[in-house]
Amino acid sequence: MQNLYTNRNSKKDFVQNGLYESANEGMDIFIASAFFTEFDVINMLLEKNCHVRIVVRLGFPTSPSALKNLLNNNSIEARFYTSHSFHPKMYIFGDKSVLIGSANLTRSAILTNQEVMVGLPSDDSRFDELTHLFSEYWDEAEVLN
């Protein structure tokens, strides 16, 4: 695998695999995803003792029950946008790597939709710019409560 995830059965290159494989024990994870319905991925990160910062967009198809699961956990910080222009799909794994592409944090996006996610290592010249971009999203978003 060359850090390319597309949900092809023939290659077993599911986005979910990229998310699981990229997360290390105790890592800080930063997620910007327009749509959020899949708490199972967040739960897997929590099982690895990761700290998660997530920014999502409120509104369909983002799931109120998935959002509720983000609350009241010291290992999760969550913020949101209401603007329809917030549409990123970015998953940063500490200072190690970033997955960027078309997959929202929904069951269909991480397992069945035709998606394209590309992994970039931290020594890629775009890594620092992407982490800065996440910080901008975070600072501009509202706290989920």
Coordinates of C-alpha atoms in Angstrom, one line a residue:
M1 CA 0.0 0.0 0.0
Q2 CA 1.3 3.4 -0.9
N3 CA -0.8 5.5 1.6
L4 CA -3.7 5.5 -0.9
Y5 CA -7.2 4.4 0.4
T6 CA -10.1 4.1 -2.0
N7 CA -12.4 1.4 -0.5
R8 CA -11.7 -1.1 -3.3
N9 CA -12.6 -4.6 -2.3
S10 CA -10.0 -6.0 -4.7
K11 CA -7.2 -4.1 -2.9
K12 CA -8.7 -4.0 0.6
D13 CA -7.6 -0.4 0.7
F14 CA -10.5 0.8 2.9
V15 CA -10.4 4.3 4.4
Q16 CA -11.2 2.7 7.8
N17 CA -7.9 0.7 7.5
G18 CA -5.9 3.9 6.9
L19 CA -7.5 5.5 9.9
Y20 CA -6.8 2.5 12.2
E21 CA -3.3 1.9 10.9
S22 CA -2.2 5.6 11.2
A23 CA -3.2 5.9 14.9
N24 CA -0.6 5.0 17.5
E25 CA -1.1 4.5 21.2
G26 CA -1.5 7.8 23.1
M27 CA -1.4 10.0 19.9
D28 CA -3.0 13.4 19.5
I29 CA -5.5 13.1 16.6
F30 CA -7.0 16.1 14.8
I31 CA -10.0 15.6 12.6
A32 CA -11.8 18.1 10.3
S33 CA -14.8 16.4 8.6
A34 CA -17.9 18.1 7.2
F35 CA -20.1 15.1 8.0
F36 CA -19.8 12.9 11.1
T37 CA -21.9 9.8 11.8
E38 CA -19.4 7.2 12.7
F39 CA -18.4 7.2 16.4
D40 CA -16.9 3.7 16.1
V41 CA -13.7 5.3 14.6
I42 CA -13.5 7.7 17.5
N43 CA -14.1 4.9 20.0
M44 CA -11.2 2.9 18.4
L45 CA -8.9 6.0 18.9
L46 CA -10.0 6.2 22.5
E47 CA -9.2 2.5 23.0
K48 CA -5.6 3.4 21.9
N49 CA -5.6 6.2 24.5
C50 CA -5.5 8.9 21.9
H51 CA -6.6 12.5 22.5
V52 CA -9.0 13.6 19.7
R53 CA -9.8 17.1 18.6
I54 CA -12.6 17.1 16.0
V55 CA -14.3 19.8 14.0
V56 CA -17.5 19.0 12.1
R57 CA -20.4 20.7 10.4
L58 CA -23.8 20.6 12.0
G59 CA -26.7 19.6 9.8
F60 CA -27.6 16.6 7.7
P61 CA -26.1 14.0 7.6
T62 CA -24.1 14.7 10.7
S63 CA -25.7 12.5 13.4
P64 CA -26.9 14.1 16.7
S65 CA -26.3 10.7 18.5
A66 CA -22.7 10.6 17.2
L67 CA -22.2 14.2 18.4
K68 CA -23.7 13.3 21.8
N69 CA -21.1 10.5 22.1
L70 CA -18.3 13.1 21.8
L71 CA -19.5 14.9 24.9
N72 CA -18.4 14.2 28.5
N73 CA -15.1 12.5 27.6
N74 CA -11.9 14.1 28.7
S75 CA -10.0 12.6 25.7
I76 CA -12.3 14.4 23.2
E77 CA -12.6 18.1 22.3
A78 CA -15.2 18.9 19.8
R79 CA -16.1 22.0 17.9
F80 CA -18.5 22.8 15.0
Y81 CA -19.5 25.0 12.1
T82 CA -23.0 25.7 10.8
S83 CA -21.9 27.1 7.5
H84 CA -22.4 24.8 4.5
S85 CA -19.0 26.0 3.2
F86 CA -17.2 24.0 5.8
H87 CA -16.4 20.8 3.8
P88 CA -12.9 19.4 4.6
K89 CA -11.9 15.8 5.1
M90 CA -8.6 15.8 7.0
Y91 CA -7.2 13.5 9.6
I92 CA -3.9 14.4 11.3
F93 CA -2.1 11.8 13.3
G94 CA 0.1 13.7 15.8
D95 CA 3.4 14.8 14.2
K96 CA 3.5 11.6 12.1
S97 CA 1.1 11.9 9.1
V98 CA -2.1 13.2 7.6
L99 CA -4.8 11.6 5.5
I100 CA -6.5 14.0 3.2
G101 CA -9.0 13.5 0.5
S102 CA -12.7 13.0 -0.1
A103 CA -13.9 10.8 2.9
N104 CA -16.1 12.2 5.6
L105 CA -16.3 10.4 8.9
T106 CA -19.4 8.4 7.9
R107 CA -19.8 4.6 7.6
S108 CA -20.3 4.7 3.9
A109 CA -17.3 7.0 3.3
I110 CA -14.9 4.8 5.3
L111 CA -16.1 1.5 4.0
T112 CA -18.1 1.5 0.8
N113 CA -18.2 4.8 -1.2
Q114 CA -15.7 5.4 -3.9
E115 CA -13.3 7.7 -2.1
V116 CA -9.8 8.8 -2.5
M117 CA -7.6 9.5 0.6
V118 CA -3.9 10.1 0.4
G119 CA -1.5 9.8 3.3
L120 CA 1.3 12.3 3.6
P121 CA 4.2 11.9 6.0
S122 CA 5.2 14.7 8.3
D123 CA 8.3 15.4 6.2
D124 CA 6.1 16.3 3.3
S125 CA 6.3 20.1 2.7
R126 CA 2.5 20.3 2.9
F127 CA 2.2 18.7 6.4
D128 CA 2.9 21.9 8.4
E129 CA 0.5 23.9 6.2
L130 CA -2.2 21.3 6.8
T131 CA -1.7 21.3 10.6
H132 CA -1.8 25.1 10.5
L133 CA -5.0 24.9 8.5
F134 CA -6.6 22.6 11.1
S135 CA -5.6 25.2 13.8
E136 CA -7.4 27.9 11.9
Y137 CA -10.5 25.7 11.6
W138 CA -10.3 25.0 15.3
D139 CA -9.9 28.6 16.4
E140 CA -12.9 29.7 14.2
A141 CA -15.3 26.9 15.2
E142 CA -17.7 27.0 18.1
V143 CA -17.4 24.7 21.1
L144 CA -19.8 21.7 21.0
N145 CA -21.8 21.4 24.2

